[in-house]
Coordinates of C-alpha atoms and ligand atoms in Angstrom, one line a residue:
Chain N
M1 CA 0.0 0.0 0.0
K2 CA 1.1 3.6 -0.7
E3 CA 2.7 5.7 1.9
W4 CA 0.5 8.1 3.9
P5 CA 0.7 11.7 2.6
L6 CA 2.9 14.2 4.2
W7 CA 1.3 17.1 6.2
E8 CA 2.8 20.4 7.4
V9 CA 1.7 21.3 10.9
F10 CA 0.9 24.9 12.1
I11 CA 0.2 25.7 15.8
R12 CA -1.3 28.9 17.3
S13 CA 0.0 29.4 20.8
S14 CA -2.1 30.7 23.6
H15 CA -0.5 34.1 23.4
G16 CA -2.5 35.2 20.4
L17 CA 0.2 35.0 17.9
A18 CA -0.3 33.7 14.4
H19 CA -0.2 30.1 13.6
K20 CA 3.4 29.1 13.1
H21 CA 4.9 26.2 11.3
V22 CA 6.3 23.7 13.7
G23 CA 7.0 20.5 11.6
S24 CA 5.5 17.8 9.4
L25 CA 4.2 14.3 9.9
R26 CA 2.5 11.6 7.8
A27 CA -1.2 10.8 8.1
A28 CA -3.9 9.0 6.0
D29 CA -6.3 12.1 6.1
A30 CA -6.8 15.4 7.7
E31 CA -8.5 14.1 10.8
M32 CA -5.7 11.8 11.5
A33 CA -3.2 14.5 10.8
I34 CA -4.8 16.8 13.5
G35 CA -4.8 13.8 15.9
N36 CA -1.1 13.1 15.3
A37 CA -0.2 16.8 15.5
R38 CA -1.9 17.1 18.8
D39 CA 0.0 14.0 20.0
V40 CA 3.4 15.1 19.0
Y41 CA 3.4 18.9 18.7
T42 CA 1.3 20.0 21.7
R43 CA 2.6 17.7 24.5
R44 CA 3.6 20.7 26.6
N45 CA 0.9 23.2 26.3
E46 CA 2.4 24.6 23.0
G47 CA -0.9 25.6 21.5
V48 CA -4.6 26.1 21.4
S49 CA -5.3 25.7 17.6
I50 CA -3.9 23.4 15.0
W51 CA -3.8 23.7 11.1
V52 CA -2.6 20.9 8.9
V53 CA -1.9 21.3 5.2
R54 CA -1.0 18.7 2.7
A55 CA 2.7 19.4 1.9
A56 CA 1.9 18.7 -1.8
D57 CA -0.6 21.6 -1.7
I58 CA 2.1 24.2 -0.5
A59 CA 3.4 26.6 -3.4
A60 CA 6.8 28.0 -2.5
S61 CA 9.1 30.7 -4.0
S62 CA 12.2 29.1 -5.5
P63 CA 15.7 29.9 -4.2
G64 CA 16.7 31.0 -7.7
D65 CA 14.2 33.9 -7.4
K66 CA 15.7 35.2 -4.2
E67 CA 17.2 38.2 -5.8
P68 CA 14.3 39.5 -7.9
L69 CA 11.8 38.9 -5.1
F70 CA 13.7 40.2 -2.1
D71 CA 16.4 42.5 -3.2
P72 CA 14.1 45.4 -4.2
A73 CA 13.0 45.9 -0.7
R74 CA 16.6 46.6 0.4
S75 CA 17.0 50.0 -1.2
K76 CA 13.7 51.2 0.2
V77 CA 14.9 52.3 3.6
Y78 CA 12.3 55.1 3.7
R79 CA 9.7 52.2 4.5
H80 CA 11.1 52.1 8.0
P81 CA 10.1 54.7 10.6
T82 CA 13.6 55.1 11.7
F83 CA 14.5 56.6 8.3
F84 CA 12.8 59.8 9.5
E85 CA 14.7 61.8 12.1
L86 CA 12.4 63.4 14.6
I87 CA 13.0 67.0 15.4
D88 CA 13.6 67.9 19.0
G89 CA 10.7 68.2 21.2
V90 CA 8.3 65.8 19.4
K91 CA 6.5 63.4 21.7
H92 CA 4.4 60.3 21.2
M93 CA 5.6 59.4 17.6
Chain V
M1 CA 26.6 9.2 19.1
Y2 CA 23.0 8.6 17.9
A3 CA 24.8 8.8 14.4
Q4 CA 28.2 7.1 14.7
M5 CA 31.0 6.9 12.1
V6 CA 28.9 8.3 9.2
D7 CA 30.5 7.7 5.8
T8 CA 30.6 10.7 3.7
G9 CA 31.6 8.9 0.6
V10 CA 34.6 11.1 -0.1
Q11 CA 38.2 10.0 -0.5
R12 CA 39.8 13.4 0.5
V13 CA 38.7 16.8 1.6
L14 CA 39.2 19.4 -0.9
D15 CA 40.2 22.8 0.2
A16 CA 38.4 25.9 -1.0
A17 CA 40.9 26.7 -3.8
E18 CA 40.3 23.2 -5.3
L19 CA 36.5 23.8 -5.4
E20 CA 34.9 25.3 -8.5
G21 CA 31.4 26.6 -9.5
D22 CA 28.4 25.5 -7.4
E23 CA 30.6 23.5 -5.1
R24 CA 32.8 26.6 -4.3
R25 CA 29.7 28.8 -3.8
F26 CA 28.2 26.1 -1.5
Q27 CA 31.2 25.9 0.7
D28 CA 31.5 29.6 0.8
R29 CA 28.0 29.9 2.1
I30 CA 28.6 27.2 4.7
D31 CA 31.8 29.0 5.8
A32 CA 29.9 32.2 6.1
G33 CA 27.4 30.5 8.4
I34 CA 24.5 30.6 6.0
R35 CA 22.1 27.7 6.5
V36 CA 21.4 25.3 3.7
E37 CA 17.7 24.8 3.0
P38 CA 16.0 21.9 1.1
E39 CA 15.5 23.8 -2.2
D40 CA 19.1 25.1 -2.3
W41 CA 21.6 23.5 -4.5
M42 CA 23.8 21.0 -2.6
P43 CA 26.6 18.5 -3.5
E44 CA 25.2 15.1 -4.0
S45 CA 27.7 13.8 -1.3
Y46 CA 26.5 16.3 1.2
R47 CA 22.9 15.2 0.6
R48 CA 23.7 11.6 0.8
T49 CA 25.8 12.0 4.0
L50 CA 23.0 13.9 5.7
V51 CA 20.4 11.3 4.7
R52 CA 22.7 8.7 6.3
Q53 CA 23.3 10.8 9.5
I54 CA 19.8 11.9 10.0
S55 CA 18.2 8.6 9.3
Q56 CA 20.6 6.9 11.6
H57 CA 19.7 9.4 14.3
A58 CA 16.0 8.9 13.7
H59 CA 16.4 5.0 13.8
S60 CA 18.3 5.5 17.2
E61 CA 15.3 7.4 18.6
V62 CA 12.8 4.7 17.6
V63 CA 14.9 1.7 18.5
G64 CA 15.8 3.4 21.7
M65 CA 12.2 3.2 22.8
L66 CA 12.6 -0.6 23.1
P67 CA 15.1 -1.0 26.1
E68 CA 13.0 1.6 28.1
G69 CA 9.7 0.2 26.9
N70 CA 10.8 -3.0 28.6
W71 CA 10.2 -1.4 32.0
I72 CA 6.9 0.7 31.5
T73 CA 4.6 -2.0 32.8
R74 CA 7.0 -2.8 35.7
A75 CA 7.7 0.8 36.9
P76 CA 7.7 0.9 40.6
S77 CA 5.0 3.5 41.1
L78 CA 2.2 5.2 39.0
L79 CA 4.2 8.4 38.8
R80 CA 7.3 6.7 37.5
K81 CA 5.2 4.8 35.0
A82 CA 3.5 7.9 33.7
T83 CA 6.9 9.7 33.6
L84 CA 8.6 6.8 31.8
L85 CA 5.7 6.5 29.3
A86 CA 5.9 10.3 28.5
K87 CA 9.7 9.9 28.1
V88 CA 9.4 7.0 25.7
Q89 CA 6.6 8.9 23.7
D90 CA 9.0 11.8 23.5
E91 CA 11.5 9.6 21.8
G92 CA 8.9 8.5 19.3
G93 CA 8.3 12.2 18.5
H94 CA 12.1 12.7 18.1
G95 CA 12.1 9.9 15.5
L96 CA 9.4 11.7 13.7
Y97 CA 11.0 15.1 13.6
L98 CA 14.2 13.4 12.3
Y99 CA 12.5 11.2 9.7
A100 CA 10.7 14.4 8.5
A101 CA 14.1 16.3 8.4
A102 CA 15.5 13.4 6.2
E103 CA 12.5 13.5 3.9
T104 CA 13.3 17.2 3.0
L105 CA 16.4 15.5 1.2
G106 CA 14.2 13.7 -1.3
V107 CA 14.0 10.3 0.4
S108 CA 10.8 8.7 1.7
R109 CA 10.4 7.6 5.3
D110 CA 9.2 4.1 4.2
D111 CA 12.5 3.7 2.2
L112 CA 14.5 4.7 5.3
I113 CA 12.6 2.2 7.5
D114 CA 13.2 -0.5 4.9
A115 CA 16.9 0.1 4.9
L116 CA 16.9 -0.2 8.7
H117 CA 15.0 -3.5 8.5
A118 CA 17.3 -4.8 5.8
G119 CA 20.3 -4.1 8.0
K120 CA 21.6 -1.5 5.6
A121 CA 21.1 1.4 8.0
K122 CA 22.6 1.6 11.5
Y123 CA 21.4 3.0 14.9
S124 CA 23.3 3.8 17.9
S125 CA 25.4 1.1 19.6
I126 CA 24.0 1.9 22.9
F127 CA 20.6 0.5 22.3
N128 CA 21.9 -2.9 21.9
Y129 CA 22.4 -3.4 25.6
P130 CA 19.8 -5.0 27.8
T131 CA 17.8 -3.2 30.5
L132 CA 18.1 -5.9 33.3
T133 CA 16.8 -3.9 36.4
W134 CA 14.7 -0.8 37.1
A135 CA 17.9 1.1 37.9
D136 CA 18.9 0.7 34.2
I137 CA 16.0 3.2 33.4
G138 CA 17.7 5.6 35.7
A139 CA 21.1 5.0 34.2
I140 CA 19.8 5.4 30.6
G141 CA 18.1 8.8 31.4
W142 CA 21.1 10.1 33.2
L143 CA 23.9 8.8 31.1
V144 CA 22.5 8.0 27.6
D145 CA 20.3 11.1 27.3
G146 CA 22.9 13.1 29.1
A147 CA 25.4 12.1 26.4
A148 CA 22.7 12.9 23.8
I149 CA 22.3 16.4 25.0
I150 CA 26.1 17.1 24.8
N151 CA 25.9 15.8 21.1
Q152 CA 22.8 17.5 20.1
I153 CA 23.1 20.9 21.4
P154 CA 25.9 21.9 18.9
L155 CA 23.8 20.2 16.2
C156 CA 21.2 22.9 16.6
R157 CA 23.7 25.1 14.8
C158 CA 24.6 22.6 12.0
S159 CA 24.6 23.7 8.4
Y160 CA 21.3 22.0 7.4
G161 CA 18.2 24.0 8.3
P162 CA 15.8 21.2 8.8
Y163 CA 18.2 19.2 10.9
G164 CA 19.1 22.1 13.1
R165 CA 15.4 22.9 13.7
A166 CA 14.6 19.3 14.6
M167 CA 17.5 19.3 17.0
V168 CA 16.1 22.5 18.6
R169 CA 12.8 20.8 19.3
V170 CA 14.5 17.6 20.6
C171 CA 16.9 19.4 22.9
K172 CA 13.9 21.2 24.5
E173 CA 12.7 17.8 25.6
E174 CA 15.9 16.0 26.6
S175 CA 16.6 17.7 29.7
F176 CA 13.4 16.3 31.3
H177 CA 14.7 12.8 30.2
Q178 CA 18.0 13.3 31.9
R179 CA 16.6 14.7 35.2
Q180 CA 14.1 12.0 35.5
G181 CA 16.9 9.4 35.0
Y182 CA 19.1 11.2 37.6
D183 CA 16.2 11.3 40.0
I184 CA 15.6 7.5 39.8
M185 CA 19.5 7.0 40.5
T186 CA 19.5 9.5 43.4
R187 CA 16.5 7.9 45.1
L188 CA 17.9 4.3 44.6
A189 CA 21.4 5.5 45.8
Q190 CA 19.8 6.9 49.0
G191 CA 17.5 3.8 49.4
S192 CA 18.2 0.5 51.1
E193 CA 21.4 -1.4 50.7
A194 CA 19.9 -3.6 47.9
Q195 CA 18.6 -0.5 46.0
R196 CA 22.0 1.2 46.3
R197 CA 23.8 -1.9 44.9
M198 CA 21.2 -2.0 42.1
A199 CA 22.1 1.7 41.2
Q200 CA 25.7 1.0 41.3
D201 CA 25.3 -2.3 39.2
A202 CA 23.4 -0.2 36.6
L203 CA 26.2 2.4 36.5
N204 CA 28.8 -0.3 36.2
R205 CA 27.1 -1.7 33.1
W206 CA 26.2 1.5 31.4
W207 CA 29.2 3.7 32.0
W208 CA 31.5 2.3 29.3
P209 CA 28.8 1.9 26.7
A210 CA 27.7 5.5 27.3
V211 CA 31.4 6.7 27.0
M212 CA 31.7 4.8 23.7
M213 CA 28.6 6.3 22.3
F214 CA 30.6 9.2 21.1
G215 CA 32.4 7.0 18.7
P216 CA 36.2 6.2 18.3
P217 CA 38.6 9.2 18.1
D218 CA 38.3 10.9 14.9
G219 CA 42.0 10.7 14.3
E220 CA 42.7 11.1 10.6
S221 CA 39.2 10.1 9.5
V222 CA 38.5 11.8 6.2
H223 CA 34.9 11.4 6.9
S224 CA 35.1 13.4 10.2
A225 CA 37.0 16.1 8.3
Q226 CA 34.6 16.3 5.5
S227 CA 31.6 16.5 8.0
A228 CA 33.4 19.2 9.9
A229 CA 34.0 21.2 6.7
W230 CA 30.3 20.9 5.9
R231 CA 29.4 21.9 9.4
I232 CA 27.3 18.8 10.2
K233 CA 29.8 17.7 12.8
L234 CA 30.8 20.6 15.1
H235 CA 33.1 19.0 17.7
S236 CA 35.5 16.0 17.7
N237 CA 34.3 12.8 19.4
D238 CA 36.9 13.0 22.1
D239 CA 36.0 16.6 22.9
L240 CA 32.3 15.7 23.4
R241 CA 33.3 12.6 25.3
Q242 CA 35.6 14.7 27.6
R243 CA 32.7 17.2 28.2
F244 CA 30.4 14.2 29.2
I245 CA 33.0 12.7 31.6
D246 CA 33.7 16.0 33.2
Q247 CA 30.0 16.8 33.9
T248 CA 29.0 13.3 34.8
V249 CA 31.8 12.2 37.3
P250 CA 30.8 14.9 40.0
Q251 CA 27.1 13.9 39.6
A252 CA 28.0 10.4 40.4
E253 CA 30.1 11.4 43.4
L254 CA 27.3 13.7 44.7
I255 CA 25.0 10.6 45.1
G256 CA 27.7 8.3 46.3
L257 CA 28.1 6.1 43.3
T258 CA 31.4 5.0 41.8
I259 CA 32.4 5.4 38.3
P260 CA 33.8 1.9 37.2
D261 CA 37.2 3.1 36.1
A262 CA 40.2 2.5 38.3
D263 CA 42.3 5.0 36.2
L264 CA 39.8 7.8 36.5
R265 CA 41.7 10.9 37.8
W266 CA 41.3 14.6 37.8
N267 CA 44.2 16.1 35.8
E268 CA 44.9 19.5 37.3
E269 CA 47.1 20.6 34.4
R270 CA 44.5 19.8 31.7
G271 CA 41.6 20.8 33.9
H272 CA 39.8 17.6 32.8
Y273 CA 39.4 14.0 34.0
D274 CA 41.7 11.4 32.7
I275 CA 40.1 8.0 32.1
G276 CA 41.4 4.4 31.5
P277 CA 41.6 2.8 28.2
I278 CA 38.4 2.3 26.2
D279 CA 37.6 -1.3 24.9
W280 CA 37.0 -0.3 21.2
E281 CA 36.8 -4.0 20.3
E282 CA 33.5 -4.2 22.1
F283 CA 32.3 -1.1 20.4
Y284 CA 33.1 -2.4 16.9
S285 CA 31.5 -5.8 17.7
V286 CA 28.3 -4.1 18.7
V287 CA 28.4 -1.9 15.6
R288 CA 28.9 -5.1 13.4
G289 CA 25.8 -6.6 14.9
D290 CA 27.1 -8.8 17.6
G291 CA 26.0 -6.8 20.7
P292 CA 24.0 -8.4 23.4
C293 CA 20.6 -7.4 21.8
N294 CA 21.2 -6.4 18.1
R295 CA 19.1 -9.4 16.8
E296 CA 16.4 -8.9 19.3
R297 CA 16.0 -5.2 18.6
L298 CA 15.8 -5.5 14.9
A299 CA 13.4 -8.4 15.1
A300 CA 11.2 -6.3 17.5
R301 CA 11.2 -3.4 15.0
K302 CA 10.4 -5.6 12.0
S303 CA 7.6 -7.4 13.8
A304 CA 6.0 -4.1 14.9
W305 CA 6.2 -2.9 11.3
D306 CA 4.8 -6.1 9.8
R307 CA 2.0 -6.4 12.3
G308 CA 1.0 -2.8 11.9
A309 CA 0.7 -3.2 8.1
W310 CA -3.0 -3.8 8.1
V311 CA -3.6 -0.7 10.2
R312 CA -1.7 1.4 7.7
D313 CA -3.5 -0.1 4.9
A314 CA -6.9 0.2 6.4
A315 CA -6.4 3.9 7.4
A316 CA -5.2 4.6 3.7
A317 CA -8.2 2.7 2.2
H318 CA -10.6 4.6 4.6
A319 CA -9.0 8.0 3.6
A320 CA -9.3 7.0 -0.3
K321 CA -12.9 6.0 0.2
H322 CA -13.9 9.3 1.9
A323 CA -11.6 11.6 -0.1
G324 CA -13.6 14.6 -1.5
E325 CA -16.3 14.4 1.1
Q326 CA -17.2 17.6 2.8
K327 CA -16.4 17.4 6.5
Ligands
FE2_1 FE1 15.7 11.5 22.0
FE2_2 FE1 15.8 11.5 25.2

């Protein structure tokens, strides 16, 4: 019989942060994937919500595109608040 | 360690000047401390070596559940039983993290497991020793998990991203393993004369196998040198072993147990303990498959796999039948 598909697991911690990728596992279907994720990745109160996604359904950027994708942001320093020097005496900004 | 004497397939380590093109760029990035991720270009030998190392590590976690599993039903109290069960479950999870890390290198978990069952893939020598008494559970947590921590902490910084991240998760759980083991030993050492003897006997049997876990001195090993250049081995076997000995000897003294080594001495000049000679013949014979439990361990793994086949098939058939249904 064929191997169970691979799933990627995302957990949201109780602190209100976004779901975060924590690892992968194999499971026959989504229900089993959530059950296994609960058994392996939330053993010590790591989370309050689980997402599982079939690894095959994830589209990813390719490392070869790193420069065209991410380099343009480098020169745009004005996107950061620290680019703008505050004049003396300004408060709450 | 959990991965011992990993073959890199190389004959000689090339220095930077001899590398060209992709290989050169790859080594430069490693030297600059940039992590390698699954989609990145990597030399075939690096990929194959990592598959070997990570899968051997994964197999060790899973086979390592057997000697401790042996005592779950006979733990001396409900708390000890629940603790041991949790510890052994953690090890199953470690196996999972590591198989998943290996799978990012383009191999499938089933193939890795087949290689283990066919005797083509190794697991750590340490799990081929028997757990004869309850004190062995203490000795394993204290010594074996203690040794594993020393080996695994540096691996969190290794060059391959998924392996490093798996190690971070593993390390978070290991310290519980070591402390519960030391707690068992402490209680036994403070108990009745029979309990103290049981603790000492376990230490006597597990000490040298634990010391050997780090593997033979690297010496001129081309594989060790290559793995170091690739940053998938960050310290020499002897350095890690020394760290283990230096940290463990005082822990034994504190609970009144004696390390079974007549030559053990604090060396003021080196600032380290000196130890007596290690019986590497024993190590090699265990690695070759002739340790006390090699056959039993592999047979137990194979039988669990074969007897679980119908469950895997049934779950897959159920999933196929209900695929596309709205939940
Ligand atoms: Fe482990
Ligand atoms: Fe452990």
